[in-house]
PDB file of C-alpha atoms and ligand atoms in Angstrom:
ATOM      1  CA  MET A   1      27.732  22.261 -18.560  1.00  0.00           C
ATOM      2  CA  HIS A   2      26.475  22.871 -22.365  1.00  0.00           C
ATOM      3  CA  ASP A   3      29.521  20.963 -23.529  1.00  0.00           C
ATOM      4  CA  PHE A   4      28.853  18.344 -21.502  1.00  0.00           C
ATOM      5  CA  GLY A   5      24.753  18.170 -22.735  1.00  0.00           C
ATOM      6  CA  MET A   6      25.832  18.573 -26.613  1.00  0.00           C
ATOM      7  CA  ALA A   7      28.522  15.900 -25.732  1.00  0.00           C
ATOM      8  CA  ALA A   8      25.485  13.537 -24.223  1.00  0.00           C
ATOM      9  CA  LEU A   9      23.400  13.877 -26.811  1.00  0.00           C
ATOM     10  CA  HIS A  10      25.957  13.243 -29.771  1.00  0.00           C
ATOM     11  CA  HIS A  11      26.640   9.973 -28.100  1.00  0.00           C
ATOM     12  CA  VAL A  12      22.663   9.117 -28.075  1.00  0.00           C
ATOM     13  CA  LEU A  13      22.101  10.433 -31.486  1.00  0.00           C
ATOM     14  CA  VAL A  14      25.633   8.229 -32.430  1.00  0.00           C
ATOM     15  CA  PHE A  15      24.162   4.830 -30.772  1.00  0.00           C
ATOM     16  CA  GLY A  16      21.040   5.803 -32.293  1.00  0.00           C
ATOM     17  CA  LEU A  17      22.228   5.837 -35.266  1.00  0.00           C
ATOM     18  CA  ALA A  18      23.936   1.901 -35.123  1.00  0.00           C
ATOM     19  CA  ILE A  19      21.588   0.244 -33.789  1.00  0.00           C
ATOM     20  CA  MET A  20      19.027   1.431 -36.651  1.00  0.00           C
ATOM     21  CA  LEU A  21      21.554   0.475 -39.114  1.00  0.00           C
ATOM     22  CA  ALA A  22      22.057  -3.097 -37.362  1.00  0.00           C
ATOM     23  CA  MET A  23      18.050  -2.991 -37.300  1.00  0.00           C
ATOM     24  CA  GLU A  24      18.363  -2.412 -41.169  1.00  0.00           C
ATOM     25  CA  LEU A  25      20.818  -5.425 -41.445  1.00  0.00           C
ATOM     26  CA  ALA A  26      18.583  -7.997 -39.690  1.00  0.00           C
ATOM     27  CA  LEU A  27      15.450  -6.502 -41.869  1.00  0.00           C
ATOM     28  CA  MET A  28      17.094  -7.142 -44.754  1.00  0.00           C
ATOM     29  CA  ARG A  29      18.474 -10.793 -43.967  1.00  0.00           C
ATOM     30  CA  ALA A  30      14.461 -11.596 -42.658  1.00  0.00           C
ATOM     31  CA  PRO A  31      13.210 -14.515 -44.767  1.00  0.00           C
ATOM     32  CA  VAL A  32      10.819 -11.714 -45.994  1.00  0.00           C
ATOM     33  CA  ILE A  33      11.216  -8.455 -46.617  1.00  0.00           C
ATOM     34  CA  ASP A  34       9.320  -5.616 -44.541  1.00  0.00           C
ATOM     35  CA  VAL A  35       9.648  -3.022 -46.974  1.00  0.00           C
ATOM     36  CA  ARG A  36       7.007  -0.491 -44.829  1.00  0.00           C
ATOM     37  CA  ARG A  37       9.323  -1.250 -42.151  1.00  0.00           C
ATOM     38  CA  LEU A  38      12.671  -0.410 -43.907  1.00  0.00           C
ATOM     39  CA  VAL A  39      11.564   2.638 -45.625  1.00  0.00           C
ATOM     40  CA  ARG A  40      10.386   3.477 -41.901  1.00  0.00           C
ATOM     41  CA  LEU A  41      13.700   2.492 -40.225  1.00  0.00           C
ATOM     42  CA  ASP A  42      15.556   4.408 -43.180  1.00  0.00           C
ATOM     43  CA  ALA A  43      13.792   7.780 -42.467  1.00  0.00           C
ATOM     44  CA  GLY A  44      14.676   7.503 -38.986  1.00  0.00           C
ATOM     45  CA  TYR A  45      18.206   6.733 -39.748  1.00  0.00           C
ATOM     46  CA  GLY A  46      18.357   9.915 -42.003  1.00  0.00           C
ATOM     47  CA  ILE A  47      16.908  12.212 -39.595  1.00  0.00           C
ATOM     48  CA  THR A  48      19.287  11.187 -36.496  1.00  0.00           C
ATOM     49  CA  ALA A  49      22.343  11.363 -39.210  1.00  0.00           C
ATOM     50  CA  VAL A  50      21.186  15.040 -39.748  1.00  0.00           C
ATOM     51  CA  LEU A  51      20.873  15.623 -36.091  1.00  0.00           C
ATOM     52  CA  VAL A  52      24.270  14.104 -35.378  1.00  0.00           C
ATOM     53  CA  ILE A  53      25.368  16.671 -37.575  1.00  0.00           C
ATOM     54  CA  VAL A  54      23.552  19.197 -36.214  1.00  0.00           C
ATOM     55  CA  VAL A  55      25.038  18.400 -32.630  1.00  0.00           C
ATOM     56  CA  GLY A  56      28.467  17.686 -34.021  1.00  0.00           C
ATOM     57  CA  VAL A  57      28.673  21.044 -36.058  1.00  0.00           C
ATOM     58  CA  THR A  58      27.488  22.852 -32.588  1.00  0.00           C
ATOM     59  CA  ARG A  59      30.455  21.067 -30.478  1.00  0.00           C
ATOM     60  CA  VAL A  60      32.782  21.863 -33.161  1.00  0.00           C
ATOM     61  CA  LEU A  61      32.059  25.500 -33.016  1.00  0.00           C
ATOM     62  CA  TRP A  62      30.439  25.864 -29.451  1.00  0.00           C
ATOM     63  CA  GLY A  63      32.154  22.875 -27.811  1.00  0.00           C
ATOM     64  CA  ALA A  64      34.981  23.281 -25.042  1.00  0.00           C
ATOM     65  CA  LYS A  65      38.101  22.917 -27.663  1.00  0.00           C
ATOM     66  CA  GLY A  66      36.626  25.159 -30.134  1.00  0.00           C
ATOM     67  CA  TRP A  67      37.323  25.379 -34.156  1.00  0.00           C
ATOM     68  CA  ALA A  68      40.937  26.125 -34.155  1.00  0.00           C
ATOM     69  CA  PHE A  69      41.397  22.800 -32.217  1.00  0.00           C
ATOM     70  CA  TYR A  70      39.460  21.060 -35.183  1.00  0.00           C
ATOM     71  CA  ARG A  71      40.580  22.798 -38.213  1.00  0.00           C
ATOM     72  CA  ASP A  72      44.223  21.282 -38.290  1.00  0.00           C
ATOM     73  CA  ASN A  73      43.618  17.996 -36.902  1.00  0.00           C
ATOM     74  CA  PRO A  74      43.779  15.068 -39.310  1.00  0.00           C
ATOM     75  CA  ALA A  75      41.815  12.859 -37.348  1.00  0.00           C
ATOM     76  CA  PHE A  76      38.688  15.255 -37.415  1.00  0.00           C
ATOM     77  CA  TRP A  77      39.119  15.668 -41.386  1.00  0.00           C
ATOM     78  CA  THR A  78      39.648  11.884 -41.759  1.00  0.00           C
ATOM     79  CA  LYS A  79      36.165  11.734 -39.378  1.00  0.00           C
ATOM     80  CA  MET A  80      34.254  13.852 -41.640  1.00  0.00           C
ATOM     81  CA  GLY A  81      35.527  12.146 -44.604  1.00  0.00           C
ATOM     82  CA  LEU A  82      33.947   8.890 -43.325  1.00  0.00           C
ATOM     83  CA  PHE A  83      30.477  10.210 -42.402  1.00  0.00           C
ATOM     84  CA  ALA A  84      30.314  12.034 -45.875  1.00  0.00           C
ATOM     85  CA  ALA A  85      31.397   8.480 -47.356  1.00  0.00           C
ATOM     86  CA  ILE A  86      28.947   6.859 -45.072  1.00  0.00           C
ATOM     87  CA  GLY A  87      26.236   9.223 -46.465  1.00  0.00           C
ATOM     88  CA  LEU A  88      26.736   8.866 -50.109  1.00  0.00           C
ATOM     89  CA  ILE A  89      26.633   4.979 -49.655  1.00  0.00           C
ATOM     90  CA  SER A  90      23.343   5.286 -47.691  1.00  0.00           C
ATOM     91  CA  ILE A  91      22.142   6.682 -50.754  1.00  0.00           C
ATOM     92  CA  LEU A  92      21.646   3.705 -52.464  1.00  0.00           C
ATOM     93  CA  PRO A  93      19.666   1.691 -49.752  1.00  0.00           C
ATOM     94  CA  THR A  94      16.900   4.569 -49.662  1.00  0.00           C
ATOM     95  CA  VAL A  95      16.651   4.546 -53.271  1.00  0.00           C
ATOM     96  CA  ALA A  96      16.128   0.900 -53.222  1.00  0.00           C
ATOM     97  CA  PHE A  97      13.480   0.979 -50.851  1.00  0.00           C
ATOM     98  CA  MET A  98      11.882   3.992 -51.925  1.00  0.00           C
ATOM     99  CA  ARG A  99      11.221   1.650 -55.461  1.00  0.00           C
ATOM    100  CA  TRP A 100      10.349  -1.380 -53.141  1.00  0.00           C
ATOM    101  CA  ALA A 101       7.556   0.706 -51.668  1.00  0.00           C
ATOM    102  CA  LYS A 102       6.444   1.575 -54.747  1.00  0.00           C
ATOM    103  CA  ALA A 103       6.574  -1.453 -55.833  1.00  0.00           C
ATOM    104  CA  ALA A 104       5.091  -2.897 -53.092  1.00  0.00           C
ATOM    105  CA  ARG A 105       1.960  -0.594 -53.147  1.00  0.00           C
ATOM    106  CA  ALA A 106       1.444  -1.363 -56.957  1.00  0.00           C
ATOM    107  CA  ASN A 107       1.618  -5.470 -55.896  1.00  0.00           C
ATOM    108  CA  PRO A 108       1.592  -6.651 -51.843  1.00  0.00           C
ATOM    109  CA  GLU A 109       3.144  -9.741 -53.059  1.00  0.00           C
ATOM    110  CA  PHE A 110       6.252  -8.048 -54.098  1.00  0.00           C
ATOM    111  CA  GLN A 111       9.347  -9.093 -53.434  1.00  0.00           C
ATOM    112  CA  PRO A 112      13.005  -7.748 -54.194  1.00  0.00           C
ATOM    113  CA  THR A 113      15.358 -10.055 -55.898  1.00  0.00           C
ATOM    114  CA  ALA A 114      18.254 -11.812 -54.756  1.00  0.00           C
ATOM    115  CA  ALA A 115      20.404  -9.611 -56.106  1.00  0.00           C
ATOM    116  CA  GLN A 116      19.142  -6.105 -55.320  1.00  0.00           C
ATOM    117  CA  ARG A 117      18.926  -7.287 -51.659  1.00  0.00           C
ATOM    118  CA  ALA A 118      22.492  -8.507 -51.737  1.00  0.00           C
ATOM    119  CA  GLY A 119      23.286  -5.068 -53.555  1.00  0.00           C
ATOM    120  CA  VAL A 120      21.322  -2.997 -50.418  1.00  0.00           C
ATOM    121  CA  LEU A 121      23.436  -5.941 -47.846  1.00  0.00           C
ATOM    122  CA  ARG A 122      26.817  -4.949 -49.362  1.00  0.00           C
ATOM    123  CA  CYS A 123      25.972  -1.565 -48.775  1.00  0.00           C
ATOM    124  CA  LEU A 124      24.609  -1.263 -45.276  1.00  0.00           C
ATOM    125  CA  LEU A 125      27.737  -3.636 -44.222  1.00  0.00           C
ATOM    126  CA  LEU A 126      30.099  -1.084 -46.109  1.00  0.00           C
ATOM    127  CA  GLU A 127      28.492   1.190 -43.926  1.00  0.00           C
ATOM    128  CA  THR A 128      28.653  -0.603 -41.037  1.00  0.00           C
ATOM    129  CA  GLY A 129      32.585  -1.238 -41.502  1.00  0.00           C
ATOM    130  CA  LEU A 130      33.334   2.639 -42.105  1.00  0.00           C
ATOM    131  CA  LEU A 131      31.431   3.358 -38.926  1.00  0.00           C
ATOM    132  CA  ILE A 132      33.816   1.317 -36.731  1.00  0.00           C
ATOM    133  CA  LEU A 133      36.443   3.323 -38.534  1.00  0.00           C
ATOM    134  CA  LEU A 134      34.846   6.827 -37.596  1.00  0.00           C
ATOM    135  CA  VAL A 135      34.308   6.031 -34.080  1.00  0.00           C
ATOM    136  CA  VAL A 136      38.094   4.693 -33.595  1.00  0.00           C
ATOM    137  CA  ALA A 137      38.860   8.633 -35.792  1.00  0.00           C
ATOM    138  CA  ALA A 138      36.627  10.247 -33.160  1.00  0.00           C
ATOM    139  CA  ALA A 139      38.358   9.431 -30.367  1.00  0.00           C
ATOM    140  CA  ALA A 140      41.823   9.868 -32.326  1.00  0.00           C
ATOM    141  CA  MET A 141      40.474  13.308 -33.336  1.00  0.00           C
ATOM    142  CA  ALA A 142      39.438  13.939 -29.054  1.00  0.00           C
ATOM    143  CA  ARG A 143      42.838  13.261 -28.144  1.00  0.00           C
ATOM    144  CA  TRP A 144      44.869  14.885 -31.165  1.00  0.00           C
ATOM    145  CA  PRO A 145      47.890  14.764 -31.372  1.00  0.00           C
ATOM    146  CA  LEU A 146      48.469  11.698 -30.597  1.00  0.00           C
ATOM    147  CA  VAL A 147      51.548  10.604 -28.680  1.00  0.00           C
TER     148      VAL A 147
HETATM  149  C1  HEM B 201      28.230   8.711 -37.342  1.00  0.00           C
HETATM  150  C2  HEM B 201      29.146   9.936 -37.017  1.00  0.00           C
HETATM  151  C3  HEM B 201      29.445   9.935 -35.697  1.00  0.00           C
HETATM  152  C4  HEM B 201      30.044   9.565 -35.318  1.00  0.00           C
HETATM  153  C5  HEM B 201      30.056   7.634 -34.852  1.00  0.00           C
HETATM  154  C6  HEM B 201      30.807  10.202 -33.680  1.00  0.00           C
HETATM  155  C7  HEM B 201      30.940   9.499 -32.426  1.00  0.00           C
HETATM  156  C8  HEM B 201      31.821  10.288 -31.120  1.00  0.00           C
HETATM  157  C9  HEM B 201      32.579   9.949 -30.533  1.00  0.00           C
HETATM  158  C10 HEM B 201      32.238   7.989 -30.271  1.00  0.00           C
HETATM  159  C11 HEM B 201      33.010  10.744 -29.815  1.00  0.00           C
HETATM  160  C12 HEM B 201      33.844  10.717 -28.361  1.00  0.00           C
HETATM  161  C13 HEM B 201      35.331  10.918 -28.705  1.00  0.00           C
HETATM  162  C14 HEM B 201      35.830  10.887 -27.626  1.00  0.00           C
HETATM  163  O1  HEM B 201      35.556  11.726 -26.610  1.00  0.00           O
HETATM  164  O2  HEM B 201      37.124   9.930 -27.092  1.00  0.00           O
HETATM  165  C15 HEM B 201      32.787  12.141 -30.692  1.00  0.00           C
HETATM  166  C16 HEM B 201      32.987  13.631 -30.312  1.00  0.00           C
HETATM  167  C17 HEM B 201      32.639  14.695 -31.148  1.00  0.00           C
HETATM  168  N1  HEM B 201      32.216  14.680 -32.524  1.00  0.00           N
HETATM  169 FE1  HEM B 201      31.464  13.033 -33.285  1.00  0.00          FE
HETATM  170  N2  HEM B 201      30.536  11.370 -34.201  1.00  0.00           N
HETATM  171  C18 HEM B 201      29.629  11.601 -35.454  1.00  0.00           C
HETATM  172  C19 HEM B 201      29.630  12.492 -36.048  1.00  0.00           C
HETATM  173  C20 HEM B 201      30.295  13.551 -35.896  1.00  0.00           C
HETATM  174  C21 HEM B 201      30.134  15.141 -36.978  1.00  0.00           C
HETATM  175  C22 HEM B 201      29.506  15.318 -38.032  1.00  0.00           C
HETATM  176  C23 HEM B 201      30.532  16.094 -36.253  1.00  0.00           C
HETATM  177  C24 HEM B 201      30.833  17.713 -36.522  1.00  0.00           C
HETATM  178  C25 HEM B 201      30.584  17.832 -37.515  1.00  0.00           C
HETATM  179  C26 HEM B 201      31.100  15.583 -35.221  1.00  0.00           C
HETATM  180  C27 HEM B 201      31.493  15.939 -34.038  1.00  0.00           C
HETATM  181  C28 HEM B 201      32.127  15.965 -32.878  1.00  0.00           C
HETATM  182  C29 HEM B 201      32.797  16.643 -31.859  1.00  0.00           C
HETATM  183  C30 HEM B 201      33.433  18.211 -31.509  1.00  0.00           C
HETATM  184  C31 HEM B 201      33.291  15.980 -31.066  1.00  0.00           C
HETATM  185  C32 HEM B 201      33.933  16.008 -29.428  1.00  0.00           C
HETATM  186  C33 HEM B 201      35.508  15.565 -29.640  1.00  0.00           C
HETATM  187  C34 HEM B 201      36.523  16.053 -28.403  1.00  0.00           C
HETATM  188  O3  HEM B 201      36.316  16.184 -27.276  1.00  0.00           O
HETATM  189  O4  HEM B 201      37.517  17.072 -28.560  1.00  0.00           O
HETATM  190  N3  HEM B 201      31.094  14.112 -34.867  1.00  0.00           N
HETATM  191  N4  HEM B 201      31.723  11.513 -31.968  1.00  0.00           N
END
């Protein structure tokens, strides 16, 4: 029952993460950038990512299969690498949103330049691509070794 609860929570959080990433992409493609909404959304994205780690680590250590199952599981380490890469890439949009929020406080008319928008969009698209690979790695990890 504990394993089921953690698995359900893990899925809900992971879907939440994907939804927030998609919403950031949509906001970034709007004709006028709503900087305050982006900052709030990005905070939610960060908090959800931390919760995914907490629940994920709980599953690894106290889930039905135990640490020994994951320790020598290459798909698990692939998944962790992809998660770390997404986390590192997401720093760039976060820093950009905070800078834009500061500029918007000083000048309510502020809008990022086309180059700034393109840079953040590239990061968000890269995160999306890596998240898709991560879900594939998750399915492989749960069924390792693949036969
Ligand atoms: C955005 C990040 C993540 C996504 C999209 C994700 C996705 C998934 C999915 C879809 C599953 C179900 C796999 C299946 O049963 O077919 C799963 C299972 C699992 N995830 Fe994650 N996960 C993420 C992050 C993490 C992290 C950071 C950890 C650990 C530190 C973790 C640990 C686990 C564990 C232990 C399972 C159970 C696998 C099993 O049944 O053996 N996940 N994850």
